[in-house]
């Protein structure tokens, strides 16, 4: 069957973690439990914030969006991997692979932008407390989230359209549990120069830009906190940023692990491990990061489940 990529290749092979049959039930159980924890935890955060009027503030509005995006992020890859293990199949269609790349890039970009928006929210709350309610009004909050979705969608659309120009001369074996953009590009028999230029330029702009925004926001936050005279005031101001700082550190450290992992196929499993941390572990840990030391979230969760 001839596809739109100009070749007869209609399917790719996802090699996953291991070809050992004895390990498949263990991998299936581990990722199923991780996926359920991720979905359940983020869904609880989303519903608790939505149902509690006390949490209808900019910070929790952005957090509810982050929880929704994390559910979508893991749902892009894990269900397909679980299905392949259950059916003992390693195939993914060409169309399915392109779609997976689109949504992976979309939701990874959204995570990045939302973390940046949340850093801006903390900057205004700590550095401009008297103007917080005026500056962070519902219209601006909605506009920031809309801009995040728009820029992420355009970014993922560009990468997906660039993928459509590539040809594949053989059935591509992807040493991964999902269609990782760089691995698929590397397996093409077409000229991939434009694809790599696009990846590096766009990643530099849409990855480096938000990261620079986060660094700038926290440089101003640290400067403001240092000017607070009382130790209790400093602790209270910093505690409002601790969860977000933890989420930022986890996101960027795992993202760097993915993009700085060795390109050599013999070292591919180190890249797979980094991707698991990025695609699976980070969305799973975010609900714990934002709820364990947050009295507002814990109170909302108790009221939501009727405790």
PDB file of N, CA and C in Angstrom, residues 3-16 80 84 89-101 163-164 166-181 183-189:
ATOM      1  N   UNK A   3       1.837   5.035   0.542  1.00  0.00           N
ATOM      2  CA  UNK A   3       1.390   6.108   1.426  1.00  0.00           C
ATOM      3  C   UNK A   3       1.823   7.455   0.870  1.00  0.00           C
ATOM      4  N   UNK A   4       1.427   8.513   1.584  1.00  0.00           N
ATOM      5  CA  UNK A   4       1.730   9.861   1.130  1.00  0.00           C
ATOM      6  C   UNK A   4       3.201  10.214   1.275  1.00  0.00           C
ATOM      7  N   UNK A   5       4.002   9.326   1.900  1.00  0.00           N
ATOM      8  CA  UNK A   5       5.412   9.619   2.020  1.00  0.00           C
ATOM      9  C   UNK A   5       6.189   9.203   0.782  1.00  0.00           C
ATOM     10  N   UNK A   6       5.503   8.763  -0.258  1.00  0.00           N
ATOM     11  CA  UNK A   6       6.145   8.458  -1.519  1.00  0.00           C
ATOM     12  C   UNK A   6       6.838   7.115  -1.553  1.00  0.00           C
ATOM     13  N   UNK A   7       6.624   6.276  -0.560  1.00  0.00           N
ATOM     14  CA  UNK A   7       7.216   4.945  -0.523  1.00  0.00           C
ATOM     15  C   UNK A   7       6.125   3.916  -0.315  1.00  0.00           C
ATOM     16  N   UNK A   8       6.519   2.655  -0.322  1.00  0.00           N
ATOM     17  CA  UNK A   8       5.559   1.597  -0.037  1.00  0.00           C
ATOM     18  C   UNK A   8       5.478   1.273   1.434  1.00  0.00           C
ATOM     19  N   UNK A   9       6.115   2.057   2.282  1.00  0.00           N
ATOM     20  CA  UNK A   9       6.147   1.791   3.716  1.00  0.00           C
ATOM     21  C   UNK A   9       4.874   2.316   4.367  1.00  0.00           C
ATOM     22  N   UNK A  10       4.105   1.419   4.950  1.00  0.00           N
ATOM     23  CA  UNK A  10       2.857   1.830   5.597  1.00  0.00           C
ATOM     24  C   UNK A  10       2.901   1.658   7.104  1.00  0.00           C
ATOM     25  N   UNK A  11       3.950   0.995   7.609  1.00  0.00           N
ATOM     26  CA  UNK A  11       4.053   0.757   9.043  1.00  0.00           C
ATOM     27  C   UNK A  11       5.496   0.916   9.511  1.00  0.00           C
ATOM     28  N   UNK A  12       5.651   1.279  10.775  1.00  0.00           N
ATOM     29  CA  UNK A  12       6.946   1.289  11.436  1.00  0.00           C
ATOM     30  C   UNK A  12       6.904   0.275  12.574  1.00  0.00           C
ATOM     31  N   UNK A  13       8.069  -0.055  13.094  1.00  0.00           N
ATOM     32  CA  UNK A  13       8.174  -1.004  14.197  1.00  0.00           C
ATOM     33  C   UNK A  13       8.720  -0.284  15.430  1.00  0.00           C
ATOM     34  N   UNK A  14       7.971  -0.349  16.532  1.00  0.00           N
ATOM     35  CA  UNK A  14       8.411   0.206  17.806  1.00  0.00           C
ATOM     36  C   UNK A  14       9.040  -0.923  18.619  1.00  0.00           C
ATOM     37  N   UNK A  15      10.356  -0.864  18.799  1.00  0.00           N
ATOM     38  CA  UNK A  15      11.063  -1.956  19.468  1.00  0.00           C
ATOM     39  C   UNK A  15      10.805  -1.985  20.970  1.00  0.00           C
ATOM     40  N   UNK A  16      10.440  -0.849  21.550  1.00  0.00           N
ATOM     41  CA  UNK A  16      10.114  -0.812  22.971  1.00  0.00           C
ATOM     42  C   UNK A  16      11.339  -0.976  23.847  1.00  0.00           C
ATOM     43  N   UNK A  80      -0.971   3.214  23.514  1.00  0.00           N
ATOM     44  CA  UNK A  80      -0.493   2.492  22.336  1.00  0.00           C
ATOM     45  C   UNK A  80       0.552   1.457  22.715  1.00  0.00           C
ATOM     46  N   UNK A  84       0.203  -2.601  22.244  1.00  0.00           N
ATOM     47  CA  UNK A  84       1.185  -3.406  21.513  1.00  0.00           C
ATOM     48  C   UNK A  84       1.678  -4.581  22.344  1.00  0.00           C
ATOM     49  N   UNK A  89       2.234  -7.117  19.379  1.00  0.00           N
ATOM     50  CA  UNK A  89       2.532  -6.470  18.102  1.00  0.00           C
ATOM     51  C   UNK A  89       3.410  -5.255  18.355  1.00  0.00           C
ATOM     52  N   UNK A  90       4.354  -5.021  17.459  1.00  0.00           N
ATOM     53  CA  UNK A  90       5.249  -3.887  17.601  1.00  0.00           C
ATOM     54  C   UNK A  90       5.000  -2.817  16.537  1.00  0.00           C
ATOM     55  N   UNK A  91       3.934  -2.972  15.758  1.00  0.00           N
ATOM     56  CA  UNK A  91       3.725  -2.090  14.611  1.00  0.00           C
ATOM     57  C   UNK A  91       2.928  -0.842  14.996  1.00  0.00           C
ATOM     58  N   UNK A  92       3.247   0.240  14.287  1.00  0.00           N
ATOM     59  CA  UNK A  92       2.451   1.459  14.320  1.00  0.00           C
ATOM     60  C   UNK A  92       2.366   1.963  12.883  1.00  0.00           C
ATOM     61  N   UNK A  93       1.186   2.398  12.466  1.00  0.00           N
ATOM     62  CA  UNK A  93       1.020   2.846  11.086  1.00  0.00           C
ATOM     63  C   UNK A  93       1.775   4.145  10.845  1.00  0.00           C
ATOM     64  N   UNK A  94       2.047   4.416   9.587  1.00  0.00           N
ATOM     65  CA  UNK A  94       2.713   5.667   9.208  1.00  0.00           C
ATOM     66  C   UNK A  94       1.896   6.863   9.689  1.00  0.00           C
ATOM     67  N   UNK A  95       0.585   6.824   9.451  1.00  0.00           N
ATOM     68  CA  UNK A  95      -0.285   7.915   9.888  1.00  0.00           C
ATOM     69  C   UNK A  95      -0.304   8.041  11.407  1.00  0.00           C
ATOM     70  N   UNK A  96      -0.334   6.876  12.088  1.00  0.00           N
ATOM     71  CA  UNK A  96      -0.331   6.880  13.548  1.00  0.00           C
ATOM     72  C   UNK A  96       0.943   7.466  14.111  1.00  0.00           C
ATOM     73  N   UNK A  97       2.060   7.197  13.454  1.00  0.00           N
ATOM     74  CA  UNK A  97       3.351   7.721  13.900  1.00  0.00           C
ATOM     75  C   UNK A  97       3.407   9.243  13.739  1.00  0.00           C
ATOM     76  N   UNK A  98       2.959   9.741  12.592  1.00  0.00           N
ATOM     77  CA  UNK A  98       2.942  11.190  12.378  1.00  0.00           C
ATOM     78  C   UNK A  98       2.012  11.862  13.389  1.00  0.00           C
ATOM     79  N   UNK A  99       0.856  11.243  13.642  1.00  0.00           N
ATOM     80  CA  UNK A  99      -0.087  11.811  14.624  1.00  0.00           C
ATOM     81  C   UNK A  99       0.528  11.825  16.016  1.00  0.00           C
ATOM     82  N   UNK A 100       1.236  10.752  16.365  1.00  0.00           N
ATOM     83  CA  UNK A 100       1.868  10.685  17.683  1.00  0.00           C
ATOM     84  C   UNK A 100       2.931  11.769  17.839  1.00  0.00           C
ATOM     85  N   UNK A 101       3.714  11.996  16.790  1.00  0.00           N
ATOM     86  CA  UNK A 101       4.710  13.068  16.822  1.00  0.00           C
ATOM     87  C   UNK A 101       4.035  14.418  17.022  1.00  0.00           C
ATOM     88  N   UNK A 163       7.741  16.375   8.467  1.00  0.00           N
ATOM     89  CA  UNK A 163       7.855  14.910   8.417  1.00  0.00           C
ATOM     90  C   UNK A 163       7.243  14.349   7.138  1.00  0.00           C
ATOM     91  N   UNK A 164       6.207  14.996   6.622  1.00  0.00           N
ATOM     92  CA  UNK A 164       5.507  14.491   5.445  1.00  0.00           C
ATOM     93  C   UNK A 164       6.361  14.532   4.183  1.00  0.00           C
ATOM     94  N   UNK A 166       9.428  13.556   4.029  1.00  0.00           N
ATOM     95  CA  UNK A 166      10.458  12.526   4.104  1.00  0.00           C
ATOM     96  C   UNK A 166       9.983  11.216   3.488  1.00  0.00           C
ATOM     97  N   UNK A 167      10.915  10.479   2.919  1.00  0.00           N
ATOM     98  CA  UNK A 167      10.642   9.147   2.386  1.00  0.00           C
ATOM     99  C   UNK A 167      11.389   8.118   3.221  1.00  0.00           C
ATOM    100  N   UNK A 168      10.829   6.901   3.257  1.00  0.00           N
ATOM    101  CA  UNK A 168      11.438   5.815   4.008  1.00  0.00           C
ATOM    102  C   UNK A 168      11.596   4.622   3.074  1.00  0.00           C
ATOM    103  N   UNK A 169      12.841   4.173   2.918  1.00  0.00           N
ATOM    104  CA  UNK A 169      13.162   3.133   1.936  1.00  0.00           C
ATOM    105  C   UNK A 169      13.015   1.725   2.497  1.00  0.00           C
ATOM    106  N   UNK A 170      12.785   1.621   3.782  1.00  0.00           N
ATOM    107  CA  UNK A 170      12.617   0.309   4.410  1.00  0.00           C
ATOM    108  C   UNK A 170      11.693   0.470   5.606  1.00  0.00           C
ATOM    109  N   UNK A 171      11.257  -0.664   6.147  1.00  0.00           N
ATOM    110  CA  UNK A 171      10.442  -0.623   7.356  1.00  0.00           C
ATOM    111  C   UNK A 171      11.332  -0.155   8.499  1.00  0.00           C
ATOM    112  N   UNK A 172      11.014   0.999   9.050  1.00  0.00           N
ATOM    113  CA  UNK A 172      11.860   1.621  10.058  1.00  0.00           C
ATOM    114  C   UNK A 172      11.655   0.961  11.412  1.00  0.00           C
ATOM    115  N   UNK A 173      12.751   0.544  12.021  1.00  0.00           N
ATOM    116  CA  UNK A 173      12.723   0.014  13.379  1.00  0.00           C
ATOM    117  C   UNK A 173      13.132   1.126  14.338  1.00  0.00           C
ATOM    118  N   UNK A 174      12.195   1.548  15.166  1.00  0.00           N
ATOM    119  CA  UNK A 174      12.426   2.666  16.084  1.00  0.00           C
ATOM    120  C   UNK A 174      12.783   2.090  17.455  1.00  0.00           C
ATOM    121  N   UNK A 175      14.001   2.323  17.946  1.00  0.00           N
ATOM    122  CA  UNK A 175      14.408   1.774  19.249  1.00  0.00           C
ATOM    123  C   UNK A 175      13.802   2.570  20.406  1.00  0.00           C
ATOM    124  N   UNK A 176      12.489   2.527  20.484  1.00  0.00           N
ATOM    125  CA  UNK A 176      11.766   3.364  21.438  1.00  0.00           C
ATOM    126  C   UNK A 176      10.377   2.779  21.626  1.00  0.00           C
ATOM    127  N   UNK A 177       9.644   3.299  22.635  1.00  0.00           N
ATOM    128  CA  UNK A 177       8.262   2.851  22.827  1.00  0.00           C
ATOM    129  C   UNK A 177       7.273   3.789  22.152  1.00  0.00           C
ATOM    130  N   UNK A 178       7.771   4.860  21.518  1.00  0.00           N
ATOM    131  CA  UNK A 178       6.912   5.803  20.810  1.00  0.00           C
ATOM    132  C   UNK A 178       7.678   6.383  19.632  1.00  0.00           C
ATOM    133  N   UNK A 179       6.980   7.133  18.791  1.00  0.00           N
ATOM    134  CA  UNK A 179       7.614   7.755  17.627  1.00  0.00           C
ATOM    135  C   UNK A 179       8.303   9.050  18.061  1.00  0.00           C
ATOM    136  N   UNK A 180       9.539   8.931  18.476  1.00  0.00           N
ATOM    137  CA  UNK A 180      10.340  10.080  18.857  1.00  0.00           C
ATOM    138  C   UNK A 180      10.774  10.809  17.589  1.00  0.00           C
ATOM    139  N   UNK A 181      10.588  12.121  17.549  1.00  0.00           N
ATOM    140  CA  UNK A 181      10.823  12.910  16.346  1.00  0.00           C
ATOM    141  C   UNK A 181      12.215  12.678  15.756  1.00  0.00           C
ATOM    142  N   UNK A 183      14.378  10.273  16.174  1.00  0.00           N
ATOM    143  CA  UNK A 183      14.627   8.893  15.734  1.00  0.00           C
ATOM    144  C   UNK A 183      13.972   8.614  14.389  1.00  0.00           C
ATOM    145  N   UNK A 184      12.780   9.149  14.186  1.00  0.00           N
ATOM    146  CA  UNK A 184      12.083   8.930  12.916  1.00  0.00           C
ATOM    147  C   UNK A 184      12.792   9.685  11.793  1.00  0.00           C
ATOM    148  N   UNK A 185      13.190  10.920  12.057  1.00  0.00           N
ATOM    149  CA  UNK A 185      13.927  11.700  11.046  1.00  0.00           C
ATOM    150  C   UNK A 185      15.220  10.999  10.683  1.00  0.00           C
ATOM    151  N   UNK A 186      15.920  10.471  11.675  1.00  0.00           N
ATOM    152  CA  UNK A 186      17.198   9.797  11.451  1.00  0.00           C
ATOM    153  C   UNK A 186      17.037   8.542  10.582  1.00  0.00           C
ATOM    154  N   UNK A 187      15.858   7.914  10.621  1.00  0.00           N
ATOM    155  CA  UNK A 187      15.646   6.696   9.860  1.00  0.00           C
ATOM    156  C   UNK A 187      15.198   6.920   8.426  1.00  0.00           C
ATOM    157  N   UNK A 188      15.047   8.194   8.023  1.00  0.00           N
ATOM    158  CA  UNK A 188      14.603   8.487   6.663  1.00  0.00           C
ATOM    159  C   UNK A 188      15.763   8.361   5.677  1.00  0.00           C
ATOM    160  N   UNK A 189      15.418   8.034   4.432  1.00  0.00           N
ATOM    161  CA  UNK A 189      16.430   7.976   3.373  1.00  0.00           C
ATOM    162  C   UNK A 189      16.417   9.255   2.529  1.00  0.00           C
TER     163      UNK A 189
END
